[in-house]
Short mmCIF file of C-alpha atoms in Angstrom, two decimals:
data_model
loop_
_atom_site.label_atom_id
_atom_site.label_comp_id
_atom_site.label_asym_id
_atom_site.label_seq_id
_atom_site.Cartn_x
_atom_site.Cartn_y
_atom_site.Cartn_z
CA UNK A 524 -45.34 -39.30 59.10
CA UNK A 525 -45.03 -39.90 55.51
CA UNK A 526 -46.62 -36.76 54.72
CA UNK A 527 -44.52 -34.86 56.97
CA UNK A 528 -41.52 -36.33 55.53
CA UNK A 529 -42.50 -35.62 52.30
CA UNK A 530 -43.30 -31.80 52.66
CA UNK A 531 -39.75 -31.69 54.72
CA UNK A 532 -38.00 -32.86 51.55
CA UNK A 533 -40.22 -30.27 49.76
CA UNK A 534 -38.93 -27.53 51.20
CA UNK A 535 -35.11 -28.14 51.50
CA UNK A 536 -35.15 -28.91 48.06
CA UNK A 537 -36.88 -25.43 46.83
CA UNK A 538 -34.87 -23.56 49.45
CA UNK A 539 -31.92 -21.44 48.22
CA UNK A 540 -28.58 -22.18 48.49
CA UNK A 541 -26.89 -21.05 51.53
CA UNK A 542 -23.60 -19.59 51.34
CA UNK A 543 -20.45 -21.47 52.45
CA UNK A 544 -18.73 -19.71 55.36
CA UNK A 545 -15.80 -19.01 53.40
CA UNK A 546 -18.17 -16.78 50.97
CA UNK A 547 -19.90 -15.31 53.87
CA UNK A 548 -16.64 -14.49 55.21
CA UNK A 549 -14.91 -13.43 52.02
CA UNK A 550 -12.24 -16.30 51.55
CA UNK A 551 -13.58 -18.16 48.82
CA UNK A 552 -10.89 -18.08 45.45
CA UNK A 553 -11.35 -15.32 43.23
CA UNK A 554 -12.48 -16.22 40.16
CA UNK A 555 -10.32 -15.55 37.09
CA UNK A 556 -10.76 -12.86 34.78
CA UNK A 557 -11.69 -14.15 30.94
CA UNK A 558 -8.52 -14.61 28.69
CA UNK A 559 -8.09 -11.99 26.32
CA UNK A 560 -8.13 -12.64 22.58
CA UNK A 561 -4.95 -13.75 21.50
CA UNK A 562 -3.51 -10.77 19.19
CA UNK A 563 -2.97 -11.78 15.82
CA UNK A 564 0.48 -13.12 14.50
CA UNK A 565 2.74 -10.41 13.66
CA UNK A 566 3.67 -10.62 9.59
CA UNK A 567 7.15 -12.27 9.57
CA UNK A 568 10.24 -9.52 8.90
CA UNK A 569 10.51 -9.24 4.87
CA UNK A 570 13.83 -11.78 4.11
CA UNK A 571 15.46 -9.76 1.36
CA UNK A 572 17.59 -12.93 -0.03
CA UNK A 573 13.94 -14.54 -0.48
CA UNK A 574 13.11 -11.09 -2.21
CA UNK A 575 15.96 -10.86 -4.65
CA UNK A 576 15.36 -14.73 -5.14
CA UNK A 577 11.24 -13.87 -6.20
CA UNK A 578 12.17 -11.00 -7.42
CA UNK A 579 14.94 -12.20 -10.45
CA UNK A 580 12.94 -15.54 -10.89
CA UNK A 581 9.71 -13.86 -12.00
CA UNK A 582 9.57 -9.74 -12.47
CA UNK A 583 13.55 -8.79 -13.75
CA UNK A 584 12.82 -9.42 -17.12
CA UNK A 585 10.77 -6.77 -17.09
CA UNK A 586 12.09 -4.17 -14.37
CA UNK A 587 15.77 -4.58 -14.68
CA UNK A 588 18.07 -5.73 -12.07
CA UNK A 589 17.53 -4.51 -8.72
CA UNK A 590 13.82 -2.70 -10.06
CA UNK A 591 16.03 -0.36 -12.27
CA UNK A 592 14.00 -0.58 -15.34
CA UNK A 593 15.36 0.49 -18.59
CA UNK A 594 12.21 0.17 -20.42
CA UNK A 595 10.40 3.41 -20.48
CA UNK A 596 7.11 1.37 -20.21
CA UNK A 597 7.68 -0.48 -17.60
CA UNK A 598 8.48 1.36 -13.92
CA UNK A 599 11.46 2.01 -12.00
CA UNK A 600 10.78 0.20 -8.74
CA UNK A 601 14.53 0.41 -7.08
CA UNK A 602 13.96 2.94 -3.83
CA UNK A 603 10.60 2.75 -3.86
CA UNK A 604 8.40 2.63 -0.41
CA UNK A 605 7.75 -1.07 0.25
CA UNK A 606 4.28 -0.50 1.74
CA UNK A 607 3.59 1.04 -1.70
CA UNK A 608 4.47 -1.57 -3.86
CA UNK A 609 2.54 -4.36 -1.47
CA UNK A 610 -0.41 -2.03 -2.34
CA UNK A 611 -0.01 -2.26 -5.61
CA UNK A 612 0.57 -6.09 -5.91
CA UNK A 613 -2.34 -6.85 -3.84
CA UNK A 614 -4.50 -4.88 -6.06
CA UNK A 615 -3.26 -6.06 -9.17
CA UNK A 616 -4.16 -9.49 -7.41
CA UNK A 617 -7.34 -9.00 -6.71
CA UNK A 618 -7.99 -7.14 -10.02
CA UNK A 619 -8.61 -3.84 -8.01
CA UNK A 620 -5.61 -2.11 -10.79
CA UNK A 621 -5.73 -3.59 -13.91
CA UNK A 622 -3.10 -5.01 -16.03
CA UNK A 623 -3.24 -8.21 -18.17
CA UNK A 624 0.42 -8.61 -17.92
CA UNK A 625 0.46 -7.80 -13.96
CA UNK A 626 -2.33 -9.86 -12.51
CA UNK A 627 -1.12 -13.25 -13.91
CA UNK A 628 2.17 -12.68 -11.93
CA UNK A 629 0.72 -11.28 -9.06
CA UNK A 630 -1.78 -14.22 -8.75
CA UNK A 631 1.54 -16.44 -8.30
CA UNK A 632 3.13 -14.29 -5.46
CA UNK A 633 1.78 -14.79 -1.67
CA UNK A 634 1.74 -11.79 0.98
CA UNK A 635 5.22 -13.31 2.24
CA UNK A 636 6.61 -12.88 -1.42
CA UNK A 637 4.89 -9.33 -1.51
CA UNK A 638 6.50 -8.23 1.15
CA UNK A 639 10.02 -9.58 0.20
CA UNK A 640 9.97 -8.47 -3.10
CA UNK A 641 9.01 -4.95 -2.16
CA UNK A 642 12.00 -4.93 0.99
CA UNK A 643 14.29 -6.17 -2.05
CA UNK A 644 13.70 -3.39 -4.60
CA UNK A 645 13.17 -0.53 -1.77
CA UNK A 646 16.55 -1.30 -0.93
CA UNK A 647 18.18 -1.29 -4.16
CA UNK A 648 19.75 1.87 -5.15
CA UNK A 649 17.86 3.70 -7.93
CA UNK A 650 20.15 4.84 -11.16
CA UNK A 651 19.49 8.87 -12.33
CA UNK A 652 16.94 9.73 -14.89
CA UNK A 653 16.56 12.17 -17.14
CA UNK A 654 14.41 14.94 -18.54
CA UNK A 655 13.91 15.84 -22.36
CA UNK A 656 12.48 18.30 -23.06
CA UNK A 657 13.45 22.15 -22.17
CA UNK A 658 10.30 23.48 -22.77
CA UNK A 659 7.82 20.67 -21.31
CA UNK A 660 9.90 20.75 -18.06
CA UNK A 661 9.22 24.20 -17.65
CA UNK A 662 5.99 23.73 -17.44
CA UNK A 663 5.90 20.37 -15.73
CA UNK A 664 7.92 22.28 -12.99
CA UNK A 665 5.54 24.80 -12.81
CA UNK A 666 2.67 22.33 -12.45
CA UNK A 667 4.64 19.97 -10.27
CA UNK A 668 5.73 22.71 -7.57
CA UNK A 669 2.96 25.34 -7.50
CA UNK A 670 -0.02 23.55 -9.69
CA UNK A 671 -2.31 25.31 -11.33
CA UNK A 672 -4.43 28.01 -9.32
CA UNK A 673 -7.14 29.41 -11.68
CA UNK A 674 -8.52 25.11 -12.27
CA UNK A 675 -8.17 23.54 -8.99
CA UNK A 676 -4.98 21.64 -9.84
CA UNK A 677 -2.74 20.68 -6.58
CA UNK A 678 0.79 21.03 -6.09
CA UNK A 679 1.70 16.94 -7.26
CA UNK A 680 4.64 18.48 -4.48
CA UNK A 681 2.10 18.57 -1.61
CA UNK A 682 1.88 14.61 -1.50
CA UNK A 683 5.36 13.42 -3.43
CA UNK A 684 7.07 16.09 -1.71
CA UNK A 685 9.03 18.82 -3.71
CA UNK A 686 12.20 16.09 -4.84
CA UNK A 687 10.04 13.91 -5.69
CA UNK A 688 10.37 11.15 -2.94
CA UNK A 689 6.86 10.70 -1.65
CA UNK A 690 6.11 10.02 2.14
CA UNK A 691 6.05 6.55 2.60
CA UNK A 692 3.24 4.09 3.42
CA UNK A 693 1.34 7.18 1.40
CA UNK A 694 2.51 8.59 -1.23
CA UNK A 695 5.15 6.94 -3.98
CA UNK A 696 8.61 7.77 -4.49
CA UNK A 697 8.16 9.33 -8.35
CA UNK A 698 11.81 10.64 -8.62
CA UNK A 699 13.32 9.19 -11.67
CA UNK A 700 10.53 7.58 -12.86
CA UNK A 701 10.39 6.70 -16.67
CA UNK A 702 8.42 10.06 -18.25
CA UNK A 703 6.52 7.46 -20.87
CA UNK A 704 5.58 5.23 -17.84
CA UNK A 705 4.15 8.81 -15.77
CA UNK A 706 2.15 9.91 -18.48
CA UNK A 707 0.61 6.46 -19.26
CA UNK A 708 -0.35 6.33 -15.77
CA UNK A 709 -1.70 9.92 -15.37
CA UNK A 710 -3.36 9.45 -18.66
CA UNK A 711 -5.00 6.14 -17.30
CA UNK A 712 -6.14 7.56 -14.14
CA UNK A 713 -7.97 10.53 -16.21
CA UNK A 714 -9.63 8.28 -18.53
CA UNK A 715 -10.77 5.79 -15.94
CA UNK A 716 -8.42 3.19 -17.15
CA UNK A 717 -6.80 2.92 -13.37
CA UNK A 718 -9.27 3.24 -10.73
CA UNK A 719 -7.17 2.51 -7.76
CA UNK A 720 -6.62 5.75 -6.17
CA UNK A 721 -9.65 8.54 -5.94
CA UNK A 722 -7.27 10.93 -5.47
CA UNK A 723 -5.01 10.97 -8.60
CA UNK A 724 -8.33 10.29 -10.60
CA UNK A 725 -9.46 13.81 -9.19
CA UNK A 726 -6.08 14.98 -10.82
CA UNK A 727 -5.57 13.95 -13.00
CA UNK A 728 -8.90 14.51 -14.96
CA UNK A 729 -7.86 18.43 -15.00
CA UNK A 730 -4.79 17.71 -17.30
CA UNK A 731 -4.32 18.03 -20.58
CA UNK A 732 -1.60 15.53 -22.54
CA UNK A 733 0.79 18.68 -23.26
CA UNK A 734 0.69 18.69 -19.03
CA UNK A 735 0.88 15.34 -18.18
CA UNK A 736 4.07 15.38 -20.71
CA UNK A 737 5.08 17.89 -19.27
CA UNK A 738 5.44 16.60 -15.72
CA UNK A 739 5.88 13.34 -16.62
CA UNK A 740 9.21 15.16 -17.83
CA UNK A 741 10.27 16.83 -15.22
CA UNK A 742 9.42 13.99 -12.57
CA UNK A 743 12.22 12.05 -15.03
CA UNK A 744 14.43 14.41 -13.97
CA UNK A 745 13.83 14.66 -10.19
CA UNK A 746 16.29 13.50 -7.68
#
């Protein structure tokens, strides 16, 4: 009897489970579909006082009230694309563009101040500037609207549009832009100075300085 009892015990215990009568009959609960992944906080909406707060405490002294710099070696930032200047703040940041007077001030600003400083001076209205030179701007405007053909050089129109105010979260707004700080820049990106965009590299390493004067002069002009 033992024996018997034994192999009984046996065998219920390696038998399968048998399905409830609510399974059989399709009524157990169904069982719930996996959460999805909670999507990823949305960046707060730039707060423009905070901007113009950031903004006058640490980077006026150097780009003029409201971003309209009247340094000629230091940018214009008033009207500029946001997403542009975030860009560039980040990378000075993380020492992607480099700048030994940039990246210390950069390295004190969070993405919240990024973004508020760069709502702030986007929304500032940008004062006229000027062109020079009646002969460079000639040829700047030649180089600027058409390029040059016979090397390879693109229209700088194509991308910053023909008045000069870009496309944003792409391209800058250059329109008024001090000529001295253009031609630093274009000179830097030739020289491999400023390695931040492949593009204007490409560029800018078919100009000569009479060109990049050149439309470094008429961009000064552009409105």
């Amino acid at each position: 009897m033992k024996l018997l009892a034994t192999l009984l015990t046996a065998a219920f215990l390696a038998a399968p489970a048998l399905p409830t009568f609510a399974q059989q009959h399709g009524n157990a609960p169904a069982e719930k579909p996996a959460a999805a992944p909670a999507k990823p906080a949305a960046p707060a909406k730039p707060d423009l006082a905070q901007g113009e707060s950031k903004f006058t405490a640490v980077c006026v002294a150097c780009h003029g009230a409201g971003g309209n710099s009247g340094i000629p070696a230091n940018p214009r930032l008033s009207q500029q694309h946001p997403e542009y200047i975030v860009k560039q703040l980040q990378e000075f940041r993380a020492g992607k563009r480099k700048s030994a007077v940039m990246q210390p001030f950069a390295s004190q600003l969070s993405d919240d101040d990024m973004r508020n400083i760069a709502a702030y001076v986007g929304s500032s209205q940008a004062k006229p500037g000027f062109a020079r030179d009646k002969e460079l701007v000639s040829m700047g405007e030649k180089i600027y609207r058409g390029g040059i053909a016979d090397r390879q050089i693109a229209a700088c129109a194509g991308c910053h549009s023909p008045n000069g105010s870009g496309i944003p979260a792409q391209y800058p707004r250059l329109s008024g832009q001090h000529a001295d700080y253009t031609a630093a820049q274009l000179t830097a990106f030739r020289d491999g100075a400023r390695v931040n965009s492949v593009q204007m590299t490409q560029v800018a390493a078919k100009l000569n300085d009479r060109e990049i004067r050149a439309v470094a002069d008429y961009i000064a002009g552009l409105r």
